[in-house]
Amino acid sequence: MSNPPGAALVSVEHVFKSVSDSTGTLDILRDIDFTLAARETAAIVGASGSGKSTLLSIIAGLDTPSRGTVRIAGQDLFAIDEDQRAALRAQKVGFVFQSFQLMGNLTALENVMLPLELAGRRDARAAATEMLARVGLSERLSHYPRVLSGGEQQRVALARAFVVQPAVLLADEPTGSLDFATGEKVMELMFDLNREQGTTLVLVTHDRAIAAQCERRITIEAGRVAA
C-alpha cells in the first residue's frame, strides 16, 4: 500500500497495554497516541520500566495492544493476521537491537543477505556486499559474529536493517552493549544511513545525547506520553 503525500507513515492511535496475573492487572501503556511522517526521526525516552520497549514491539506488530491501533504506511497491523504482519515487516520495517541478533552460524555477508533472500532478491549477494562496504566491513565479509567486535557486529546489524531499504527503522537501545566511543560511531553511521535512505526512524534510548539528535522526543512516564 502506498502512502499518500503528507500522510503519517507511522500512526499510533490510543494504544493501551495491560497484563494480568494472580496478583492483578498491570497497566504498561495507557492511551499512547502520536504520528510520525516519512523521514522523521523520533526518540522514545523514559525511565527503565516505563514501557518504551513494549511500545516499540507493538509498533513492530511483534506484541499486541490491549486496545488501540497501529498503522504502518496506512495498514492497520492488527486488522491482519500474523503471517500478513510478518510480510509487512519484511517489506517495510528494519530492526536494530542492543544484542545485535545476528545468526551465529552465518557469516557477516550471509547475515546481510538473509532478508534479501527471504524477499526473493536475485541480487542478494551483490547488494549485501555493497552495504557491508558502506558500513566499513569489506574486509569482514566471511567472518562469523563470534570473531567480530561488538561495534562490528552492530555495523553488520545496521547493514542487514538498511539493505532492504525499509520505510521504517526501529532501534531498541542500539548502543547499549557498546562502549561510548564505539557507540558514537555506530550512531553517526545509523543517522547517515537514515538520511541517505529517507527512512522514518523510531529509536528507544536512555542516552540524552542520542535522543537530542532526533527531531522528536516522545517521553513515556508511567505508561503515558508526558506532556
PDB file of C-alpha atoms in Angstrom:
ATOM      1  CA  MET A   1       0.000   0.000   0.000  1.00  0.00           C
ATOM      2  CA  SER A   2       1.441   3.369  -0.981  1.00  0.00           C
ATOM      3  CA  ASN A   3       1.398   6.220   1.475  1.00  0.00           C
ATOM      4  CA  PRO A   4      -0.435   9.387   0.304  1.00  0.00           C
ATOM      5  CA  PRO A   5       1.682  12.577   0.344  1.00  0.00           C
ATOM      6  CA  GLY A   6       1.554  14.231   3.752  1.00  0.00           C
ATOM      7  CA  ALA A   7       0.049  11.146   5.429  1.00  0.00           C
ATOM      8  CA  ALA A   8       1.535   9.672   8.573  1.00  0.00           C
ATOM      9  CA  LEU A   9       3.883   6.774   7.894  1.00  0.00           C
ATOM     10  CA  VAL A  10       3.624   5.537  11.495  1.00  0.00           C
ATOM     11  CA  SER A  11       0.378   6.115  13.359  1.00  0.00           C
ATOM     12  CA  VAL A  12      -0.061   5.013  16.994  1.00  0.00           C
ATOM     13  CA  GLU A  13      -3.682   5.549  17.937  1.00  0.00           C
ATOM     14  CA  HIS A  14      -4.833   5.385  21.575  1.00  0.00           C
ATOM     15  CA  VAL A  15      -2.760   2.303  22.388  1.00  0.00           C
ATOM     16  CA  PHE A  16      -3.193   0.590  25.755  1.00  0.00           C
ATOM     17  CA  LYS A  17      -1.303  -2.471  27.011  1.00  0.00           C
ATOM     18  CA  SER A  18      -2.158  -4.346  30.198  1.00  0.00           C
ATOM     19  CA  VAL A  19      -1.069  -7.731  31.546  1.00  0.00           C
ATOM     20  CA  SER A  20      -2.799  -9.741  34.243  1.00  0.00           C
ATOM     21  CA  ASP A  21      -1.650 -12.440  36.622  1.00  0.00           C
ATOM     22  CA  SER A  22      -2.680 -13.810  40.005  1.00  0.00           C
ATOM     23  CA  THR A  23      -1.722 -10.543  41.710  1.00  0.00           C
ATOM     24  CA  GLY A  24      -3.924  -8.387  39.484  1.00  0.00           C
ATOM     25  CA  THR A  25      -3.607  -6.231  36.376  1.00  0.00           C
ATOM     26  CA  LEU A  26      -0.592  -4.126  35.454  1.00  0.00           C
ATOM     27  CA  ASP A  27      -1.092  -1.223  33.028  1.00  0.00           C
ATOM     28  CA  ILE A  28       2.089  -0.939  30.940  1.00  0.00           C
ATOM     29  CA  LEU A  29       0.885   1.587  28.342  1.00  0.00           C
ATOM     30  CA  ARG A  30      -2.036   3.977  28.683  1.00  0.00           C
ATOM     31  CA  ASP A  31      -3.516   5.899  25.763  1.00  0.00           C
ATOM     32  CA  ILE A  32      -0.350   6.339  23.680  1.00  0.00           C
ATOM     33  CA  ASP A  33      -1.177   8.497  20.672  1.00  0.00           C
ATOM     34  CA  PHE A  34       1.189  10.050  18.097  1.00  0.00           C
ATOM     35  CA  THR A  35       2.061  10.035  14.403  1.00  0.00           C
ATOM     36  CA  LEU A  36       5.339  10.195  12.508  1.00  0.00           C
ATOM     37  CA  ALA A  37       5.809  11.385   8.936  1.00  0.00           C
ATOM     38  CA  ALA A  38       8.106   9.911   6.305  1.00  0.00           C
ATOM     39  CA  ARG A  39      11.788  10.697   7.029  1.00  0.00           C
ATOM     40  CA  GLU A  40      11.024  11.865  10.575  1.00  0.00           C
ATOM     41  CA  THR A  41      13.298  10.755  13.417  1.00  0.00           C
ATOM     42  CA  ALA A  42      11.919  10.180  16.903  1.00  0.00           C
ATOM     43  CA  ALA A  43      13.481   9.078  20.185  1.00  0.00           C
ATOM     44  CA  ILE A  44      11.302   7.279  22.718  1.00  0.00           C
ATOM     45  CA  VAL A  45      12.751   8.065  26.125  1.00  0.00           C
ATOM     46  CA  GLY A  46      11.845   7.409  29.749  1.00  0.00           C
ATOM     47  CA  ALA A  47      12.924   5.562  32.874  1.00  0.00           C
ATOM     48  CA  SER A  48      13.519   1.812  32.908  1.00  0.00           C
ATOM     49  CA  GLY A  49      10.204   0.012  33.127  1.00  0.00           C
ATOM     50  CA  SER A  50       8.232   2.918  31.661  1.00  0.00           C
ATOM     51  CA  GLY A  51       7.057   0.842  28.684  1.00  0.00           C
ATOM     52  CA  LYS A  52       9.416   2.060  25.936  1.00  0.00           C
ATOM     53  CA  SER A  53      10.440  -1.334  24.580  1.00  0.00           C
ATOM     54  CA  THR A  54       6.875  -2.655  24.841  1.00  0.00           C
ATOM     55  CA  LEU A  55       5.733   0.294  22.740  1.00  0.00           C
ATOM     56  CA  LEU A  56       8.417  -0.411  20.138  1.00  0.00           C
ATOM     57  CA  SER A  57       7.353  -4.073  19.964  1.00  0.00           C
ATOM     58  CA  ILE A  58       3.736  -3.019  19.420  1.00  0.00           C
ATOM     59  CA  ILE A  59       4.758  -0.591  16.661  1.00  0.00           C
ATOM     60  CA  ALA A  60       6.541  -3.536  15.029  1.00  0.00           C
ATOM     61  CA  GLY A  61       3.472  -5.752  15.384  1.00  0.00           C
ATOM     62  CA  LEU A  62       5.528  -8.200  17.469  1.00  0.00           C
ATOM     63  CA  ASP A  63       3.362  -7.548  20.529  1.00  0.00           C
ATOM     64  CA  THR A  64      -0.381  -6.896  20.598  1.00  0.00           C
ATOM     65  CA  PRO A  65      -2.034  -3.935  22.326  1.00  0.00           C
ATOM     66  CA  SER A  66      -4.934  -4.495  24.702  1.00  0.00           C
ATOM     67  CA  ARG A  67      -6.675  -1.666  22.882  1.00  0.00           C
ATOM     68  CA  GLY A  68      -5.806   0.761  20.131  1.00  0.00           C
ATOM     69  CA  THR A  69      -4.481   0.762  16.592  1.00  0.00           C
ATOM     70  CA  VAL A  70      -1.071   0.960  14.941  1.00  0.00           C
ATOM     71  CA  ARG A  71      -0.775   1.723  11.231  1.00  0.00           C
ATOM     72  CA  ILE A  72       2.362   1.421   9.104  1.00  0.00           C
ATOM     73  CA  ALA A  73       2.017   3.148   5.721  1.00  0.00           C
ATOM     74  CA  GLY A  74      -1.746   3.153   6.237  1.00  0.00           C
ATOM     75  CA  GLN A  75      -2.043  -0.565   7.046  1.00  0.00           C
ATOM     76  CA  ASP A  76      -3.689  -1.443  10.372  1.00  0.00           C
ATOM     77  CA  LEU A  77      -1.278  -4.017  11.820  1.00  0.00           C
ATOM     78  CA  PHE A  78      -3.883  -5.686  13.975  1.00  0.00           C
ATOM     79  CA  ALA A  79      -6.545  -5.981  11.283  1.00  0.00           C
ATOM     80  CA  ILE A  80      -4.365  -8.586   9.532  1.00  0.00           C
ATOM     81  CA  ASP A  81      -3.085 -11.986  10.669  1.00  0.00           C
ATOM     82  CA  GLU A  82       0.428 -12.756  11.883  1.00  0.00           C
ATOM     83  CA  ASP A  83       1.614 -14.063   8.505  1.00  0.00           C
ATOM     84  CA  GLN A  84       0.476 -10.831   6.863  1.00  0.00           C
ATOM     85  CA  ARG A  85       2.158  -8.774   9.608  1.00  0.00           C
ATOM     86  CA  ALA A  86       5.373 -10.713   9.031  1.00  0.00           C
ATOM     87  CA  ALA A  87       5.150  -9.981   5.305  1.00  0.00           C
ATOM     88  CA  LEU A  88       4.570  -6.284   6.006  1.00  0.00           C
ATOM     89  CA  ARG A  89       7.580  -6.195   8.357  1.00  0.00           C
ATOM     90  CA  ALA A  90       9.737  -7.839   5.687  1.00  0.00           C
ATOM     91  CA  GLN A  91       8.729  -5.172   3.164  1.00  0.00           C
ATOM     92  CA  LYS A  92       8.542  -2.036   5.301  1.00  0.00           C
ATOM     93  CA  VAL A  93      10.380  -2.409   8.630  1.00  0.00           C
ATOM     94  CA  GLY A  94      14.020  -2.759   9.677  1.00  0.00           C
ATOM     95  CA  PHE A  95      15.237  -3.610  13.182  1.00  0.00           C
ATOM     96  CA  VAL A  96      18.381  -2.877  15.179  1.00  0.00           C
ATOM     97  CA  PHE A  97      18.689  -4.353  18.677  1.00  0.00           C
ATOM     98  CA  GLN A  98      21.003  -3.834  21.641  1.00  0.00           C
ATOM     99  CA  SER A  99      22.035  -7.501  21.451  1.00  0.00           C
ATOM    100  CA  PHE A 100      22.663  -7.384  17.662  1.00  0.00           C
ATOM    101  CA  GLN A 101      20.526 -10.514  16.971  1.00  0.00           C
ATOM    102  CA  LEU A 102      22.871 -11.860  14.328  1.00  0.00           C
ATOM    103  CA  MET A 103      22.722 -15.513  13.234  1.00  0.00           C
ATOM    104  CA  GLY A 104      25.825 -17.097  14.757  1.00  0.00           C
ATOM    105  CA  ASN A 105      26.090 -19.813  12.114  1.00  0.00           C
ATOM    106  CA  LEU A 106      26.118 -17.297   9.256  1.00  0.00           C
ATOM    107  CA  THR A 107      28.959 -15.047   8.092  1.00  0.00           C
ATOM    108  CA  ALA A 108      28.586 -11.275   8.066  1.00  0.00           C
ATOM    109  CA  LEU A 109      27.748 -11.437   4.355  1.00  0.00           C
ATOM    110  CA  GLU A 110      25.214 -14.231   4.844  1.00  0.00           C
ATOM    111  CA  ASN A 111      23.540 -12.347   7.715  1.00  0.00           C
ATOM    112  CA  VAL A 112      23.019  -9.313   5.481  1.00  0.00           C
ATOM    113  CA  MET A 113      21.943 -11.435   2.520  1.00  0.00           C
ATOM    114  CA  LEU A 114      19.284 -13.243   4.565  1.00  0.00           C
ATOM    115  CA  PRO A 115      16.425 -10.688   4.409  1.00  0.00           C
ATOM    116  CA  LEU A 116      17.104 -10.160   0.703  1.00  0.00           C
ATOM    117  CA  GLU A 117      16.979 -13.894   0.026  1.00  0.00           C
ATOM    118  CA  LEU A 118      13.754 -14.201   2.003  1.00  0.00           C
ATOM    119  CA  ALA A 119      12.345 -11.455  -0.218  1.00  0.00           C
ATOM    120  CA  GLY A 120      13.404 -13.369  -3.342  1.00  0.00           C
ATOM    121  CA  ARG A 121      16.035 -10.844  -4.432  1.00  0.00           C
ATOM    122  CA  ARG A 122      18.344 -12.319  -7.047  1.00  0.00           C
ATOM    123  CA  ASP A 123      20.970  -9.663  -6.375  1.00  0.00           C
ATOM    124  CA  ALA A 124      21.207 -10.544  -2.666  1.00  0.00           C
ATOM    125  CA  ARG A 125      24.959 -11.190  -2.645  1.00  0.00           C
ATOM    126  CA  ALA A 126      25.871  -8.051  -4.588  1.00  0.00           C
ATOM    127  CA  ALA A 127      23.530  -5.806  -2.584  1.00  0.00           C
ATOM    128  CA  ALA A 128      24.748  -7.226   0.740  1.00  0.00           C
ATOM    129  CA  THR A 129      28.394  -6.855  -0.288  1.00  0.00           C
ATOM    130  CA  GLU A 130      27.792  -3.230  -1.248  1.00  0.00           C
ATOM    131  CA  MET A 131      26.007  -2.443   2.030  1.00  0.00           C
ATOM    132  CA  LEU A 132      28.758  -4.042   4.129  1.00  0.00           C
ATOM    133  CA  ALA A 133      31.267  -1.894   2.245  1.00  0.00           C
ATOM    134  CA  ARG A 134      29.125   1.146   3.100  1.00  0.00           C
ATOM    135  CA  VAL A 135      29.441   0.359   6.820  1.00  0.00           C
ATOM    136  CA  GLY A 136      33.189  -0.215   6.527  1.00  0.00           C
ATOM    137  CA  LEU A 137      33.257  -4.015   6.691  1.00  0.00           C
ATOM    138  CA  SER A 138      34.536  -5.012   3.244  1.00  0.00           C
ATOM    139  CA  GLU A 139      37.314  -6.985   4.935  1.00  0.00           C
ATOM    140  CA  ARG A 140      34.911  -8.881   7.215  1.00  0.00           C
ATOM    141  CA  LEU A 141      32.508 -10.477   4.718  1.00  0.00           C
ATOM    142  CA  SER A 142      33.458 -14.065   5.567  1.00  0.00           C
ATOM    143  CA  HIS A 143      33.787 -13.554   9.329  1.00  0.00           C
ATOM    144  CA  TYR A 144      31.309 -15.085  11.774  1.00  0.00           C
ATOM    145  CA  PRO A 145      29.796 -12.936  14.538  1.00  0.00           C
ATOM    146  CA  ARG A 146      31.860 -14.638  17.263  1.00  0.00           C
ATOM    147  CA  VAL A 147      35.091 -13.192  15.834  1.00  0.00           C
ATOM    148  CA  LEU A 148      33.718  -9.682  15.313  1.00  0.00           C
ATOM    149  CA  SER A 149      33.888  -6.922  17.930  1.00  0.00           C
ATOM    150  CA  GLY A 150      30.687  -5.517  19.384  1.00  0.00           C
ATOM    151  CA  GLY A 151      30.937  -2.458  17.162  1.00  0.00           C
ATOM    152  CA  GLU A 152      31.499  -4.612  14.075  1.00  0.00           C
ATOM    153  CA  GLN A 153      28.526  -6.807  14.960  1.00  0.00           C
ATOM    154  CA  GLN A 154      26.314  -3.752  15.315  1.00  0.00           C
ATOM    155  CA  ARG A 155      27.510  -2.468  11.945  1.00  0.00           C
ATOM    156  CA  VAL A 156      26.547  -5.821  10.413  1.00  0.00           C
ATOM    157  CA  ALA A 157      23.140  -5.413  12.071  1.00  0.00           C
ATOM    158  CA  LEU A 158      22.834  -1.912  10.580  1.00  0.00           C
ATOM    159  CA  ALA A 159      23.743  -3.238   7.143  1.00  0.00           C
ATOM    160  CA  ARG A 160      21.146  -6.005   7.481  1.00  0.00           C
ATOM    161  CA  ALA A 161      18.474  -3.489   8.550  1.00  0.00           C
ATOM    162  CA  PHE A 162      19.177  -0.925   5.823  1.00  0.00           C
ATOM    163  CA  VAL A 163      19.904  -3.291   2.931  1.00  0.00           C
ATOM    164  CA  VAL A 164      16.161  -3.802   2.337  1.00  0.00           C
ATOM    165  CA  GLN A 165      15.647  -0.006   2.296  1.00  0.00           C
ATOM    166  CA  PRO A 166      12.870  -0.092   4.910  1.00  0.00           C
ATOM    167  CA  ALA A 167      10.273   2.650   5.190  1.00  0.00           C
ATOM    168  CA  VAL A 168      10.599   2.453   8.979  1.00  0.00           C
ATOM    169  CA  LEU A 169      13.614   1.560  11.126  1.00  0.00           C
ATOM    170  CA  LEU A 170      13.005   0.549  14.745  1.00  0.00           C
ATOM    171  CA  ALA A 171      16.047   0.598  17.033  1.00  0.00           C
ATOM    172  CA  ASP A 172      15.975  -0.595  20.657  1.00  0.00           C
ATOM    173  CA  GLU A 173      18.950   0.720  22.685  1.00  0.00           C
ATOM    174  CA  PRO A 174      21.314   0.131  19.718  1.00  0.00           C
ATOM    175  CA  THR A 175      24.399   1.324  21.639  1.00  0.00           C
ATOM    176  CA  GLY A 176      23.524  -0.337  24.948  1.00  0.00           C
ATOM    177  CA  SER A 177      26.136  -3.090  24.535  1.00  0.00           C
ATOM    178  CA  LEU A 178      28.882  -0.802  23.225  1.00  0.00           C
ATOM    179  CA  ASP A 179      31.474   1.460  24.833  1.00  0.00           C
ATOM    180  CA  PHE A 180      30.950   5.207  24.474  1.00  0.00           C
ATOM    181  CA  ALA A 181      33.328   5.837  21.559  1.00  0.00           C
ATOM    182  CA  THR A 182      32.119   2.829  19.568  1.00  0.00           C
ATOM    183  CA  GLY A 183      28.510   3.745  20.295  1.00  0.00           C
ATOM    184  CA  GLU A 184      29.066   7.266  18.975  1.00  0.00           C
ATOM    185  CA  LYS A 185      30.495   5.905  15.719  1.00  0.00           C
ATOM    186  CA  VAL A 186      27.623   3.445  15.308  1.00  0.00           C
ATOM    187  CA  MET A 187      25.022   6.160  15.891  1.00  0.00           C
ATOM    188  CA  GLU A 188      26.728   8.513  13.437  1.00  0.00           C
ATOM    189  CA  LEU A 189      26.581   5.730  10.854  1.00  0.00           C
ATOM    190  CA  MET A 190      22.928   4.988  11.646  1.00  0.00           C
ATOM    191  CA  PHE A 191      21.887   8.620  11.181  1.00  0.00           C
ATOM    192  CA  ASP A 192      23.940   8.881   7.973  1.00  0.00           C
ATOM    193  CA  LEU A 193      22.259   5.795   6.502  1.00  0.00           C
ATOM    194  CA  ASN A 194      18.892   7.048   7.687  1.00  0.00           C
ATOM    195  CA  ARG A 195      19.338  10.364   5.856  1.00  0.00           C
ATOM    196  CA  GLU A 196      20.599   8.641   2.706  1.00  0.00           C
ATOM    197  CA  GLN A 197      17.593   6.316   2.504  1.00  0.00           C
ATOM    198  CA  GLY A 198      14.912   8.677   3.817  1.00  0.00           C
ATOM    199  CA  THR A 199      13.780   6.188   6.449  1.00  0.00           C
ATOM    200  CA  THR A 200      11.479   7.035   9.339  1.00  0.00           C
ATOM    201  CA  LEU A 201      13.500   6.243  12.484  1.00  0.00           C
ATOM    202  CA  VAL A 202      11.966   5.281  15.831  1.00  0.00           C
ATOM    203  CA  LEU A 203      14.670   4.882  18.460  1.00  0.00           C
ATOM    204  CA  VAL A 204      14.409   3.752  22.087  1.00  0.00           C
ATOM    205  CA  THR A 205      17.304   5.098  24.140  1.00  0.00           C
ATOM    206  CA  HIS A 206      18.408   6.111  27.634  1.00  0.00           C
ATOM    207  CA  ASP A 207      21.122   8.328  26.128  1.00  0.00           C
ATOM    208  CA  ARG A 208      20.122  12.000  26.098  1.00  0.00           C
ATOM    209  CA  ALA A 209      22.811  12.882  23.576  1.00  0.00           C
ATOM    210  CA  ILE A 210      21.426  10.321  21.130  1.00  0.00           C
ATOM    211  CA  ALA A 211      17.859  11.472  21.761  1.00  0.00           C
ATOM    212  CA  ALA A 212      18.911  15.075  21.103  1.00  0.00           C
ATOM    213  CA  GLN A 213      19.946  14.108  17.556  1.00  0.00           C
ATOM    214  CA  CYS A 214      16.338  13.131  16.731  1.00  0.00           C
ATOM    215  CA  GLU A 215      13.748  15.639  15.541  1.00  0.00           C
ATOM    216  CA  ARG A 216      11.172  14.399  18.045  1.00  0.00           C
ATOM    217  CA  ARG A 217      11.404  13.162  21.629  1.00  0.00           C
ATOM    218  CA  ILE A 218       8.491  11.135  22.957  1.00  0.00           C
ATOM    219  CA  THR A 219       8.822  10.771  26.726  1.00  0.00           C
ATOM    220  CA  ILE A 220       6.998   7.873  28.391  1.00  0.00           C
ATOM    221  CA  GLU A 221       6.217   8.285  32.099  1.00  0.00           C
ATOM    222  CA  ALA A 222       4.221   5.617  33.948  1.00  0.00           C
ATOM    223  CA  GLY A 223       2.922   4.253  30.664  1.00  0.00           C
ATOM    224  CA  ARG A 224       1.767   7.601  29.250  1.00  0.00           C
ATOM    225  CA  VAL A 225       3.234  10.179  26.890  1.00  0.00           C
ATOM    226  CA  ALA A 226       4.414  13.017  29.104  1.00  0.00           C
ATOM    227  CA  ALA A 227       3.096  16.488  28.278  1.00  0.00           C
TER     228      ALA A 227
END
